[in-house]
Amino acid sequence: MATFKEFRNNVKPNWCPGCGDFSVQAAIQRAAANVGLEPESLAVISGIGCSGRISGYINAYGLHGIHGRALPIAQGVKLANRELTVIASGGDGDGFAIGMGHTVHAIRRNLDITYIVMDNQIYGLTKGQTSPRSAEGFKTKSTPEGSIESTLSPLEIAMSAGATFVAQSFSTDLKQLTLLIEEGLKHKGFSLINVFSPCVTFNKVNTYDWFKENIVNLEQFPDYDPTNRIAAMNKIMETNGMLTGLIYQNKERKSYEDLVVGFQEKGLANQDLTLSPEHFDKLVAEFK
Amino acid sequence: MISQLSWKIGGQQGEGVESTDRIFSTALNRLGYYLYGYRHFSSRIKGGHTNNKIRISTHPIRAISDDLDILVAFDQESIDLNAHELRAGGVVVADAKFNPVLPEGINARLFPVPITSIAEDLGTSLMKNMVASGASWALLGLPLDVFNKAVEEEFGRKGAAIVEKNVEAVKRGADFVLELAGGPIEEFQLDPADGKQKLFMIGNEGIGLGAVAGGCRLMSAYPITPASEIMEYLIKKLPPLGGTVVQTEDEIAAVTMAIGANYAGVRTMTASAGPGLALMMEAIGLAGMTETPLVIVNTQRGGPSTGLPTKQEQSDLNAMVYGTHGEIPKIVIAPASIEDCFYDTIEAFNLAEQYQVPVIIMTDLQLSLGKQSCEALVLDEIAINRGKLVRELPELETHQLFKRYELTEDGVSPRVIPGDKGGLHHVTGVEHDETGRPSENSVNRQKMMDKRLTKLNGMYIRDAVRVDAPHESADILVIGMGSTGGTIDEARTRLEKDGLKTNHITIRQIHPFPTDLVKSYMDNAKKVVILENNATAQLAAQVKLHVGQAEKISSVLKYDGNPFLPSDVYKACKELS
Ligand SMILES: Cc1ncc(C[n+]2csc(CCOP(=O)(O)OP(=O)(O)O)c2C)c(N)n1
Ligand code: SF4
């Protein structure tokens, strides 16, 4: 069994010192080892942004695609080979702005993918413009007078789109984050893990200290039941989306792969794809 | 006795025009006739004039005819809009219900048949299609048992009573019209067909069948005219083979999902038309940059924007050849027949894997949706070739990565798929080194660009140019692509009769352009006519760019939404000569 070190490679991330994304990288590596994966059995598909570089910093198969499209690519990988463990990841702009349509539909589709968003409430790679996650009034290079659009709540959207696994964490809480990623990897279906991952360079408002002050850890509520959808929705709204922990999980609903008629346990990529002459003749006969 | 005949049925959309055509033509196919169909429809579901035209022949045909022998009309509008196509002595079978009249100056015979009331007498006006096709069949004097067998197959599942009613509807339609016409019409008696069973399908079905035969097991797509039939066919055929079709939220998801699945080792396609192709452009660049195989079908329709969504056009050529930013290798191939749709799709999957590039199969609406006879298809004529895909690999050292982008002589690197031991590497749309790691090194950059861009040097598909060129030196060389080949063939026959030495080539490999092949035929022609369904002569621009000889070239363009007729081509060539 691989240790977390085997998920490390010798590439030095080009993130700024102190960037929240370092811990997300470490948490993924630990979680992968803890659930018993091998580097070859994991594919990390990422979008474009500072955070999107993450697939290049993990020793596993990985594809760094185009902005906003990590999820459809990841779903294609999973459909082609369901024996693989597939992680999709990227920033809040990647997943909740340009890629929002895919996020909602990936949630509805419920393929067995773990989606980890590094949410820094700003665009890092393009050097500091507003994101759908930015607070109203938040001043950025593209909103010098402060953002006048309402803040998007990915957790509420995920819940209303029928998500079967919704969690949130904070990058400094490596223990919780690792555990949630493990749960996400084990979950049979689509799991969304939104991670507050501060951008130390361009976001001077939503800093480490700010998050520490504002975050509510679900551990504070011993009676909280993550299988209760209404309670989950209430808690998200009560805390203005600032809660961390496993917010919701539905273990009943089957994953997409289990619902596709004719889909086998063996990955398609490992099946023999030749068509028998008899089968071909049958197909041709329909056109006579 | 005649060797070919044209039949058309018109009515309101949703009124049974399609089903009348289907039953009538299926029965004709059983007799072994060659058929070529054309659907005129609009982008609404109920209402609006629609018509289907079929050409029936004892020998292969691949074009609609200039004129019409029999028109079946469910309403007066169908007569008013189509009677001008009737040749002198043609026949109109019309529903007596609307008191049909022939427009002035039309020299045809009108047979009012109480189509609706016969159907209603038998229980439902839905059976209009049976009455109408029965009447048509009777006028041709063809054996009724073959027709009844087709009816039985169509309705057998619904029980004997339904079959019986439909057979009765056919009979009453036939009896009524024979009474009016005094028996089958002599000039409409077709020579017997060769009796050989042909296949009868639309181009989109040929593509679907080719995909299944070519090992495609996944498709991701978003519905659009005229591409949807491909996904609708594959969603029925892939699950028994372990695969599936995903209807995605948009074409960007469709193409990127296909890229992900191809990266993971399964032959996967997507299909769309112009609007969807436009959305796919960025992702096509990703496939080019990451050297991921990808097959896209673009069924062209009238553009720009929503344009003429249900009409014929060939105006996406530039978008396919030049689309996506930056510079990538890409293959664009243009099937020109139903058989091509089948074989080219298998070949497209091979090319995509052999060269590790995106391959676009371009069709046009007439090829995608026109139902045609098709020769027997051979499963293993094109063997599946997965190129440099390797599945058994030696172990890697710690921190060693597989050289997925190894610089090789032919520019194509060995390819592995995720899951396999010994193959770890990175994939990124950022410029990268041999292991896939991002790199901005200028030496590496140039090497990698050259590697990708020279992969296709000297590549020719099977029949890159299809040739019908009997003359060593020709007065006219006609060049076309896509569905226009059959039309040009017919015009060519007429031109030859007039003493014009006419050669004809169909360019099937649009990109990279098969310059030498095209040039060799142009060199031997006094004049070159390039025929295309667009307004800006996009194919001619390619020819001029790659071959030159601009002074010889004239374009014949049609962009009114309709396919070329043989007479369009004939006239244009005559004017030039
Ligand atoms: C189609 C397209 N549009 C715009 C860009 C430029 N771009 C790159 S990353 C990015 C946003 C980055 O923000 P986020 O996704 O939140 O990631 P972060 O850098 O903050 O981790 C943008 C707009 C692009 N690469 N592609
Ligand atoms: S700019 Fe912000 S998000 Fe990007 S690496 Fe630096 S700290 Fe991280």
XYZ file of N, CA and C in Angstrom, chain A residues 107 110 159 161-167 183 186-191 225-229 232 246-255:
99
model
N -23.346 17.473 -10.342
C -24.017 17.108 -9.092
C -25.256 16.276 -9.408
N -24.299 12.773 -10.663
C -23.867 11.937 -9.532
C -22.920 10.794 -9.904
N -27.020 21.643 -2.652
C -28.139 20.975 -1.995
C -29.362 20.962 -2.901
N -29.487 21.160 -6.062
C -29.286 20.375 -7.294
C -29.327 18.872 -7.017
N -29.515 18.505 -5.755
C -29.632 17.078 -5.439
C -28.321 16.416 -5.074
N -27.397 17.191 -4.521
C -26.092 16.626 -4.154
C -26.254 15.477 -3.161
N -25.389 14.483 -3.283
C -25.430 13.365 -2.340
C -24.320 13.470 -1.293
N -23.399 14.414 -1.470
C -22.331 14.611 -0.476
C -21.878 16.061 -0.548
N -22.074 16.791 0.553
C -21.653 18.189 0.594
C -20.845 18.411 1.869
N -19.624 18.917 1.697
C -18.794 19.187 2.868
C -18.047 20.490 2.646
N -13.662 10.746 3.281
C -15.097 10.419 3.215
C -15.629 10.626 1.805
N -14.573 7.848 -0.403
C -15.293 6.599 -0.120
C -16.759 6.681 -0.541
N -17.279 7.903 -0.595
C -18.690 8.081 -0.949
C -18.955 7.572 -2.367
N -20.027 6.815 -2.527
C -20.360 6.281 -3.862
C -21.267 7.258 -4.592
N -20.662 8.220 -5.229
C -21.427 9.247 -5.930
C -20.605 10.520 -5.935
N -21.225 11.599 -6.349
C -20.502 12.867 -6.473
C -20.355 13.526 -5.116
N -19.122 13.901 -4.760
C -18.954 14.619 -3.503
C -18.342 15.981 -3.767
N -27.417 16.090 12.273
C -27.585 14.854 11.509
C -27.376 15.124 10.018
N -26.208 14.734 9.511
C -25.899 15.063 8.110
C -26.737 14.290 7.089
N -27.635 13.434 7.543
C -28.471 12.756 6.547
C -29.813 13.476 6.386
N -29.992 14.529 7.177
C -31.264 15.265 7.128
C -31.115 16.480 6.209
N -31.763 16.391 5.081
C -31.562 17.403 4.042
C -32.062 18.782 4.473
N -29.790 20.279 6.998
C -28.553 20.722 6.348
C -28.764 22.084 5.698
N -18.856 17.728 7.612
C -19.722 17.020 6.666
C -21.135 17.571 6.822
N -21.607 18.256 5.822
C -22.894 18.944 5.922
C -24.043 18.026 5.523
N -23.829 17.265 4.485
C -24.926 16.406 4.029
C -24.380 15.179 3.309
N -24.996 14.051 3.578
C -24.653 12.849 2.822
C -25.889 11.982 2.632
N -26.082 11.564 1.398
C -27.182 10.659 1.074
C -26.547 9.381 0.539
N -26.623 8.312 1.332
C -25.989 7.061 0.916
C -26.944 6.167 0.148
N -28.198 6.614 0.062
C -29.217 5.767 -0.578
C -29.115 5.837 -2.104
N -28.967 7.054 -2.583
C -29.006 7.238 -4.024
C -27.816 6.549 -4.695
N -28.115 5.821 -5.767
C -27.038 5.128 -6.477
C -26.264 6.099 -7.356
N -25.013 5.770 -7.579
C -24.214 6.619 -8.461
C -24.657 6.394 -9.910
